[in-house]
XYZ file of C-alpha atoms in Angstrom:
495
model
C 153.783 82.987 106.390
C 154.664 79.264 105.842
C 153.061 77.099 102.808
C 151.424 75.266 105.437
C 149.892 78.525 107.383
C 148.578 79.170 103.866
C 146.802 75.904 103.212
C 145.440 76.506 106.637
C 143.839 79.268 105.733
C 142.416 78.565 102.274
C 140.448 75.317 103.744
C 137.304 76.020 104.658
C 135.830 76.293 107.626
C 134.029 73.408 108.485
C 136.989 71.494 107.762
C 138.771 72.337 110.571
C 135.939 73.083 112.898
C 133.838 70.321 114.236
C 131.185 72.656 115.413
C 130.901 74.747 112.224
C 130.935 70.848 110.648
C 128.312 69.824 113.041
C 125.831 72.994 112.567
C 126.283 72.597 108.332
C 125.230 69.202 108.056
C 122.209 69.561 110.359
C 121.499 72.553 108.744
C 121.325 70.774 105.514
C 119.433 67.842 106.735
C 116.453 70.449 108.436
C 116.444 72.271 104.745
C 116.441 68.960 102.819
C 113.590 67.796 103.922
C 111.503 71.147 103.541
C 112.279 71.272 100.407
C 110.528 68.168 99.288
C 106.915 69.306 99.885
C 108.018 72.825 98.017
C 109.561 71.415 95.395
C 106.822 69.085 94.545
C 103.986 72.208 94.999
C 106.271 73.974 92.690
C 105.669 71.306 90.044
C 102.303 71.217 89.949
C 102.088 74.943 89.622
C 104.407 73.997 86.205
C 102.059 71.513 85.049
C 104.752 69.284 85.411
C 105.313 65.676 87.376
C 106.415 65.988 90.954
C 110.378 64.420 90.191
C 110.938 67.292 87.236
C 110.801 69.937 90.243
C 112.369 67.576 92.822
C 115.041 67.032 90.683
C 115.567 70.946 89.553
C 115.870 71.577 93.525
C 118.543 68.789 93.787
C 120.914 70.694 90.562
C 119.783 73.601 91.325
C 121.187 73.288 95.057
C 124.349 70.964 94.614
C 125.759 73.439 91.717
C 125.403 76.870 93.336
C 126.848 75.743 96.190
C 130.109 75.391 94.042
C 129.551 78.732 91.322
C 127.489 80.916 93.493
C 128.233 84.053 94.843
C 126.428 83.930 98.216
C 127.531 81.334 100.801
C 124.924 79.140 102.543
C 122.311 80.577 100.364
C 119.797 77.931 98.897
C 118.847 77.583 95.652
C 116.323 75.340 94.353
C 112.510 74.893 92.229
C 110.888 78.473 93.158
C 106.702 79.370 92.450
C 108.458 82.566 90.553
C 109.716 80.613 88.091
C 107.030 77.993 87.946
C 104.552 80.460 87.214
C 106.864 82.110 84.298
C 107.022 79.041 82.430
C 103.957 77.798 83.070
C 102.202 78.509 80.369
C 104.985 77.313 78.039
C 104.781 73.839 79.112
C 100.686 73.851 78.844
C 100.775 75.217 75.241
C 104.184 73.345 74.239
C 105.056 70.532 76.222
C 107.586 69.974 78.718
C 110.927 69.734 75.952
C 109.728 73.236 75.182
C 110.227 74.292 78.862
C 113.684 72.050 79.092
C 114.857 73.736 76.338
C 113.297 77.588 78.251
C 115.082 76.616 81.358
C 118.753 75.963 79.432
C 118.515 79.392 77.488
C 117.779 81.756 80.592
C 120.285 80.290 82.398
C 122.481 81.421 79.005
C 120.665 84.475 79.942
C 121.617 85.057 83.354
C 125.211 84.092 82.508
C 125.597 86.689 79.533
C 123.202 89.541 82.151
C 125.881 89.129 84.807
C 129.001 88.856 82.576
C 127.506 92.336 81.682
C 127.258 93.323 85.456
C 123.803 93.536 85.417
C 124.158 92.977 89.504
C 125.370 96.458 89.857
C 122.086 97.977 89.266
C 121.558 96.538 92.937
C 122.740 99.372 94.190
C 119.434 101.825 93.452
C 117.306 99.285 95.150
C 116.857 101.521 97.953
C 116.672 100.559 102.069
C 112.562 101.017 102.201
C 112.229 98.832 99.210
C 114.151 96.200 100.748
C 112.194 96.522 104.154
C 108.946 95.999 101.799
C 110.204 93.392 100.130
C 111.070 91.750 103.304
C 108.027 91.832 104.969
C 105.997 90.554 101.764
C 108.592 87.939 101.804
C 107.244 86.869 105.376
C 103.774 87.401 104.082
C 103.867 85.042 101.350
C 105.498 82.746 103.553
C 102.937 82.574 106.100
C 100.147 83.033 103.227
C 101.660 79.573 101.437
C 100.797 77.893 104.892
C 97.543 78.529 105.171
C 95.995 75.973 102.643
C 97.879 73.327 104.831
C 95.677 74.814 107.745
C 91.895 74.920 105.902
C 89.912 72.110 106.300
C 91.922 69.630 107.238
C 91.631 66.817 110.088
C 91.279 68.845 113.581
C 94.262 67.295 114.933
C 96.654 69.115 112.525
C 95.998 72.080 114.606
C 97.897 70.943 117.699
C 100.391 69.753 115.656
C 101.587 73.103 114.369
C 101.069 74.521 117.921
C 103.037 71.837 118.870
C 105.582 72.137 116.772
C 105.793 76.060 117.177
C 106.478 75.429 120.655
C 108.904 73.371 120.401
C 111.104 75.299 117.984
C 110.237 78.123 120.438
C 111.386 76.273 123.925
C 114.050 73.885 122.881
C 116.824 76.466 121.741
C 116.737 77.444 125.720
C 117.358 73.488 126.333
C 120.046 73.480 123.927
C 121.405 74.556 120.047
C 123.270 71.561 119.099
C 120.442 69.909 117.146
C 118.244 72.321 115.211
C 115.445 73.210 116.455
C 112.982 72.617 113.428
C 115.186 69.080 112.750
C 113.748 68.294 116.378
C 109.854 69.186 115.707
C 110.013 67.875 112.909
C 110.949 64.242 114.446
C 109.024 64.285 117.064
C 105.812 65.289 115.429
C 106.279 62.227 112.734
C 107.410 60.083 115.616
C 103.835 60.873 117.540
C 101.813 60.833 114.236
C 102.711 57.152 113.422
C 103.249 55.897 116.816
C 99.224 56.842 117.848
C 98.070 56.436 114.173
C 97.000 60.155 113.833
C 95.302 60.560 109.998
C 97.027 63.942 109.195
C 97.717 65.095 105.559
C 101.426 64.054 104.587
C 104.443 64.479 102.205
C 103.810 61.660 100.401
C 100.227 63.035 100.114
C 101.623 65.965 97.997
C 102.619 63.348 95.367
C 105.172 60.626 94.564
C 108.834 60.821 95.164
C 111.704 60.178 92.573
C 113.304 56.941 92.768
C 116.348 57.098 91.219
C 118.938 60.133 89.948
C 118.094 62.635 87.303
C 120.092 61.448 84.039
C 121.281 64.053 81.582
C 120.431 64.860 77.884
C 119.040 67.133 75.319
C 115.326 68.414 75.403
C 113.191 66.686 73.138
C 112.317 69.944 70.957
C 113.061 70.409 67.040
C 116.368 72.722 67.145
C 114.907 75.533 64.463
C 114.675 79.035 64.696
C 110.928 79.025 65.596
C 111.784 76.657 68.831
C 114.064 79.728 69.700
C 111.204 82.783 69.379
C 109.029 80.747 71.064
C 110.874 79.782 74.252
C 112.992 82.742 74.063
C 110.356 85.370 75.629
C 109.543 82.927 78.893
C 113.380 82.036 79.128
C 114.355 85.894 78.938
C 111.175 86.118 81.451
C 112.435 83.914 83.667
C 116.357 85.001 83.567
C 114.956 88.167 84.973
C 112.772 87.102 87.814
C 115.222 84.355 88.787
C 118.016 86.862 88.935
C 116.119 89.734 91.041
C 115.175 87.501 93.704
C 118.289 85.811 94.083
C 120.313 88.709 94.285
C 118.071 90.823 96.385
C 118.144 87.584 98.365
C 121.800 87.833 98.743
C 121.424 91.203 99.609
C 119.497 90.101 102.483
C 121.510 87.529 103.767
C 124.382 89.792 103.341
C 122.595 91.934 106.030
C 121.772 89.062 108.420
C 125.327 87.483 108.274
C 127.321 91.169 107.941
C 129.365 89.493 105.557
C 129.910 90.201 101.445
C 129.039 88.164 98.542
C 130.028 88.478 95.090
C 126.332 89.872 93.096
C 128.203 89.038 89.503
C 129.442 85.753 90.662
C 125.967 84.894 91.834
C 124.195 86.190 88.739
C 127.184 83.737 86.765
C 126.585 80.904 89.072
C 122.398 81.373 88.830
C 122.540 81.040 85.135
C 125.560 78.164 85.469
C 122.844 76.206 87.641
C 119.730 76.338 84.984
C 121.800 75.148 82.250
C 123.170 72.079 84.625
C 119.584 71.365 85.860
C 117.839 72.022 82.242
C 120.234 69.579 80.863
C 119.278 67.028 84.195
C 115.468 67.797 82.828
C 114.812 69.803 85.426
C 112.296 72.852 85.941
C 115.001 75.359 86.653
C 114.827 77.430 89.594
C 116.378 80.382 91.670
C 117.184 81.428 95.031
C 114.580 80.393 97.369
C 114.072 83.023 100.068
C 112.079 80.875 102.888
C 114.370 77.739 102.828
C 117.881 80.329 102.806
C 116.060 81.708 105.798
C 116.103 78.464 107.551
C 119.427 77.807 106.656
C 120.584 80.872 107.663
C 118.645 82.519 110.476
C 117.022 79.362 111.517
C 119.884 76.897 112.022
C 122.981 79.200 111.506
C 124.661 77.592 108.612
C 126.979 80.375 107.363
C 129.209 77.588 104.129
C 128.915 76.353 100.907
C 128.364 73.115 102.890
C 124.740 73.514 104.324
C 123.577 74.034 100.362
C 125.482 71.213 98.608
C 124.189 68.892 101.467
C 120.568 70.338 101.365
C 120.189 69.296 97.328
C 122.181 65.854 98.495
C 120.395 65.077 101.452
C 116.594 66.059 99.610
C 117.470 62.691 96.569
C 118.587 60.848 99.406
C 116.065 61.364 101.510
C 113.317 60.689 98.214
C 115.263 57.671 97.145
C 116.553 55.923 99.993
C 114.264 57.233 102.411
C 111.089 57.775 100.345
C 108.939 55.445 102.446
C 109.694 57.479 105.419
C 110.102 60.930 104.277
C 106.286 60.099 103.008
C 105.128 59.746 106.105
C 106.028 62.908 107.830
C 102.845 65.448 108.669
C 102.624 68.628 106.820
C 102.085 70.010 109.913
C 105.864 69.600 110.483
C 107.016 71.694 108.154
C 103.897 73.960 108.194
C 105.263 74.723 111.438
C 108.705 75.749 110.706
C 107.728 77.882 107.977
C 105.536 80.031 110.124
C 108.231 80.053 112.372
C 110.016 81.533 109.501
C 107.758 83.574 108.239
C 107.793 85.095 112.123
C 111.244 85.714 112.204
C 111.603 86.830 108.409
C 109.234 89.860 109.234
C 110.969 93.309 110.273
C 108.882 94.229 113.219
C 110.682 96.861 114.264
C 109.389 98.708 110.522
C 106.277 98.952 111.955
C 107.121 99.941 115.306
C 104.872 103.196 116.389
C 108.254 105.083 116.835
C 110.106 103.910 113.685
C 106.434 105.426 111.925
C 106.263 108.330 113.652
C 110.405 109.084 112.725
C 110.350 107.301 109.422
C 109.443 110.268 106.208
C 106.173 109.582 104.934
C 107.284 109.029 101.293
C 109.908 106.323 103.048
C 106.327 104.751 104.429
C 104.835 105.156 101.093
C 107.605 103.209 99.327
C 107.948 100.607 101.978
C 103.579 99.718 102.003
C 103.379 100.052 98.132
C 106.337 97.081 97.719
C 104.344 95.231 99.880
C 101.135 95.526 98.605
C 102.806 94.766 94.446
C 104.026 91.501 96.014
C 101.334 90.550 97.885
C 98.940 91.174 95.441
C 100.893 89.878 92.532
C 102.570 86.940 93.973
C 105.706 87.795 92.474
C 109.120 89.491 94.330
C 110.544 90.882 91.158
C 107.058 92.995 90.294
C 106.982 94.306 93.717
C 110.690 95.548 93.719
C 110.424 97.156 90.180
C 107.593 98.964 91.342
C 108.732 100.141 94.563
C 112.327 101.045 93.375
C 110.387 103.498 90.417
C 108.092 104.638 93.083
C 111.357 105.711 95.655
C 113.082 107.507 92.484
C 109.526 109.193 91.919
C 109.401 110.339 94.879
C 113.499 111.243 95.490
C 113.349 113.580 91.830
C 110.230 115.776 93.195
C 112.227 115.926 96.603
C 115.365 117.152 95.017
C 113.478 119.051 92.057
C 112.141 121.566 95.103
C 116.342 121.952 95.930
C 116.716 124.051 92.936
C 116.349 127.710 93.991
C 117.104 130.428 92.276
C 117.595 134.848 93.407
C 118.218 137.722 91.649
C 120.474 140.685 93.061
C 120.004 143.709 90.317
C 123.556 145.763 90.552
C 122.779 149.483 91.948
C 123.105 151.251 88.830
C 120.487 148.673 87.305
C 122.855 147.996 84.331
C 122.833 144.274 85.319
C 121.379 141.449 87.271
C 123.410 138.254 88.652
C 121.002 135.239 89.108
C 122.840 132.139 91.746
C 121.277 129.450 91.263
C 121.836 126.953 94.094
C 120.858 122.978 93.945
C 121.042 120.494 91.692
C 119.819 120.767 87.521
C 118.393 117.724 86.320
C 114.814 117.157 84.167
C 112.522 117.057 87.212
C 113.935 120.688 88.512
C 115.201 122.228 85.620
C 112.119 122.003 83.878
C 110.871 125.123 86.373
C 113.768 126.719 85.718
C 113.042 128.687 82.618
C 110.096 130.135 84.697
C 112.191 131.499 87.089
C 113.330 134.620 85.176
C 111.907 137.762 84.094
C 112.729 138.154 80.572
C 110.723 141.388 79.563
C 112.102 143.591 83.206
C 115.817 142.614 83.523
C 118.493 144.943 82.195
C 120.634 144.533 79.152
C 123.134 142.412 81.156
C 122.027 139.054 82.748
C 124.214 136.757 84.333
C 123.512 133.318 85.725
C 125.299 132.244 88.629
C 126.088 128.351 88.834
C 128.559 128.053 91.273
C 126.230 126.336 93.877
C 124.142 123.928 91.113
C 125.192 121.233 89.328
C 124.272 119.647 85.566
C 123.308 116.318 85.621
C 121.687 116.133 82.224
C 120.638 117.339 78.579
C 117.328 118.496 79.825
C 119.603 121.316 82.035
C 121.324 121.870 79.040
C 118.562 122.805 76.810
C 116.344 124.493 79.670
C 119.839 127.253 79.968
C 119.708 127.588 75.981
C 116.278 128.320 76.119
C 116.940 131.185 79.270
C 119.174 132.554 76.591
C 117.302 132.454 73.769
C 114.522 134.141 75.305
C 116.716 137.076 76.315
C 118.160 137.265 72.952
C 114.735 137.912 71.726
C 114.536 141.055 73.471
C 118.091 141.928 72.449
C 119.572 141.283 75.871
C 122.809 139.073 77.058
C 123.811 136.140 79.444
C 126.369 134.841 80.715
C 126.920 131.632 82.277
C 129.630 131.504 85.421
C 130.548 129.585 88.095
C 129.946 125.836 86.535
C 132.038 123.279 87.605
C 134.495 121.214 85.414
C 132.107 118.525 84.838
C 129.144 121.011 84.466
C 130.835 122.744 81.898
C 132.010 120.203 80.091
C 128.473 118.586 79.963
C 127.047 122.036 78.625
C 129.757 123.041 75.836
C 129.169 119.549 74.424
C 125.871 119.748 74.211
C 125.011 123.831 74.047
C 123.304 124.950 71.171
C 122.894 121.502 69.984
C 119.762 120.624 71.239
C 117.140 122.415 69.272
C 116.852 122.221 65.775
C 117.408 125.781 63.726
């Protein structure tokens, strides 16, 4: 392959294809401009003014887009994170949450150097259908104060609007759907003069770049134990939703992202924005959806642009970005929240094939995050519950039969399934100490050690039968098996 044939390929894709050019910028433009109204929402939930969250979404966006691990994922201000540190700015001030912001992003860089991403893997397929469908949920359930008593003619707006992103993809899919409603409902709004809440109703917009510098907070030890708890707080929640939001698009796009880079590149991001003053932030699940699903971005272009396009739409544009309806964008993210949903999980036939403790894990994720508010909880929860449920499932595996030789001098016990503290803590039940010959002998060629509890629930068999004067002997264990129980044989009781 030629030098040139090589540059070719490491240039990225919208650079050499106008459509994949054309579809990133739009995409960035349609996710620019709902992230205002978030953003600034976001804020107030921190207690803080409007720009500090506006400004976190701008960092938060441009930087990932160059460190992150997920392409065409959004990052930006997120209600997770604003109610984490919350409190910290009502009882300390806002350098005290400056300061919060810069050490969990030290966090998150020092929890993914450590490849904290990897524990990804036991977040199992139910969970991630629950989390999902709260996901949508929440979405739709953050709309709904836009839709309570408001003027009546906000309601034809959204219906408007939902039709529109609904018909106009069968028209055509150069222009973004949601860009389109989203001009045409501000275009009819301040051409007839319709009174409809607006963004510039949610509060006022930045008018000039974010300038860097040092939170205003005493640099002592006692600054450090007090922010550390809501920065460690906040490393965590920011780093479960974005990677089980990378997960997610992962699925959508059937491509791979990097889970450690992405942890890296979260906590890379909070430093940049605490140091821009910002509220710090994480992924942010309904926007990456409209990126993504919505408009079809698939770069690293679509995010830098949306945190570019949202100052330049507050600073250059501010007048005009004011004026657009809620409605709008109330709109689009029911149309998100619609297509975020996995329908086909509640489909009568998935429920009638899908195991009931599958069901169970799936409804109980939803319910934590509905209920609490808060992806991380609901993903904990529902991860312990599926491990709950997979130990008593496998803890039934472990079986055990006796075949007593014909002259009744001894009595071979197989054992078949897998030893580990949920099943082997039956085991020692399984054997009839007082009525077995002199001779015992425990067949383990079809189980398996996992753990100490195995271990000590075997030393116990024997020490039971040595009470009665009688023998055992262990056969059939596999090379890790055995190794696992001569380490630790006779080692666990004290004497």
């Amino acid at each position: 392959m030629t030098p040139a044939a090589v540059l070719r390929g490491l240039k990225p894709d919208w650079l050499s294809d106008p459509k994949v050019w054309r579809t990133e910028i739009l995409a960035g433009l349609v996710v620019g401009l709902a992230l205002i109204p978030e953003a600034i929402s976001f804020s107030i939930i921190a207690g803080v003014d409007p720009a500090i969250g506006l400004f976190a979404s701008f960092t938060m966006a441009v930087v990932i887009s160059v460190v992150g691990g997920r392409r065409a994922m959004i990052s930006a201000a997120t209600g997770a994170v604003a109610l984490v540190i919350a409190p910290l700015n009502r009882e300390h001030g806002l350098g005290y949450l400056i300061a919060a912001v810069i050490l969990a992003g030290v966090f998150q860089v020092v929890l993914g150097a450590l490849g904290v991403a990897k524990l990804m893997r036991f977040v199992p397929r139910s969970v991630m259908v629950g989390f999902v469908n709260a996901l949508a949920i929440l979405i739709f359930m953050a709309q709904v104060p836009e839709m309570h008593d408001v003027p009546w003619a906000v309601y034809p707006l959204i219906i408007g609007g939902l039709a529109l992103m609904v018909f106009f993809p069968k028209v055509t899919r150069v222009i973004p759907a949601p860009l389109v409603s989203i001009v045409i409902l501000t275009v009819i709004t301040i051409a007839a003069g319709i009174a409809v809440p607006t963004v510039g109703d949610k509060g006022d917009l930045p008018s000039s770049l974010p300038v860097p510098g040092l939170p205003d907070v005493p640099f002592t030890l006692d600054t450090l134990t007090t922010i550390a708890p809501y920065a460690f707080a906040m490393a965590l929640v920011g780093l479960m939703e974005s990677l089980m939001t990378a997960k997610l698009v992962d699925d959508i796009t059937d491509t791979h992202s990097s889970k450690t880079r992405e942890s890296i590149g979260q906590g890379i991001a909070n430093i940049v924005t605490g140091f821009f003053g910002g509220m710090g932030g994480c992924a942010m699940i309904g926007q990456t959806m409209i990126n993504v699903k919505v408009s079809g971005a698939r770069t690293r272009l679509s995010t830098f642009l949306a945190g570019s396009f949202l100052m330049v739409l507050c600073i250059v544009f501010g007048p005009v970005v004011s004026d657009i309806p809620m409605a709008a964008l109330v709109a689009v993210m029911v149309m998100v929240s619609f297509a975020t949903f996995d329908w086909h999980s509640i489909a009568p036939k998935t429920l009638r094939r899908m195991p009931a403790g599958e069901i169970a894990v799936m409804v109980i994720t939803v319910i934590v995050v509905v209920a609490t508010h808060n992806l991380a909880i609901g993903v904990v929860v529902g991860t312990v519950t599926a491990m709950v449920i997979f130990a008593r499932r496998v803890a039934r595996l472990a079986d055990v039969t006796a075949v007593t030789d014909p002259d009744g001098s001894a009595v071979v016990y197989s054992v078949n399934g897998e030893l580990f503290f949920a099943s082997s803590n039956d085991l020692v039940g399984r054997f009839d100490y007082a009525g077995d010959p002199q001779r015992v002998v425990i067949d383990l060629s079809a189980a398996h050690i996992w753990d100490a509890s195995s271990v000590a629930a075997l030393d116990a068999i024997e020490t039971k039968y040595a009470q009665r004067g009688k023998t055992v002997e262990i056969i059939g264990l596999d090379d890790s098996s055995a190794l696992l129980h001569g380490k630790l044989s006779g080692e666990l009781t004290s004497h």
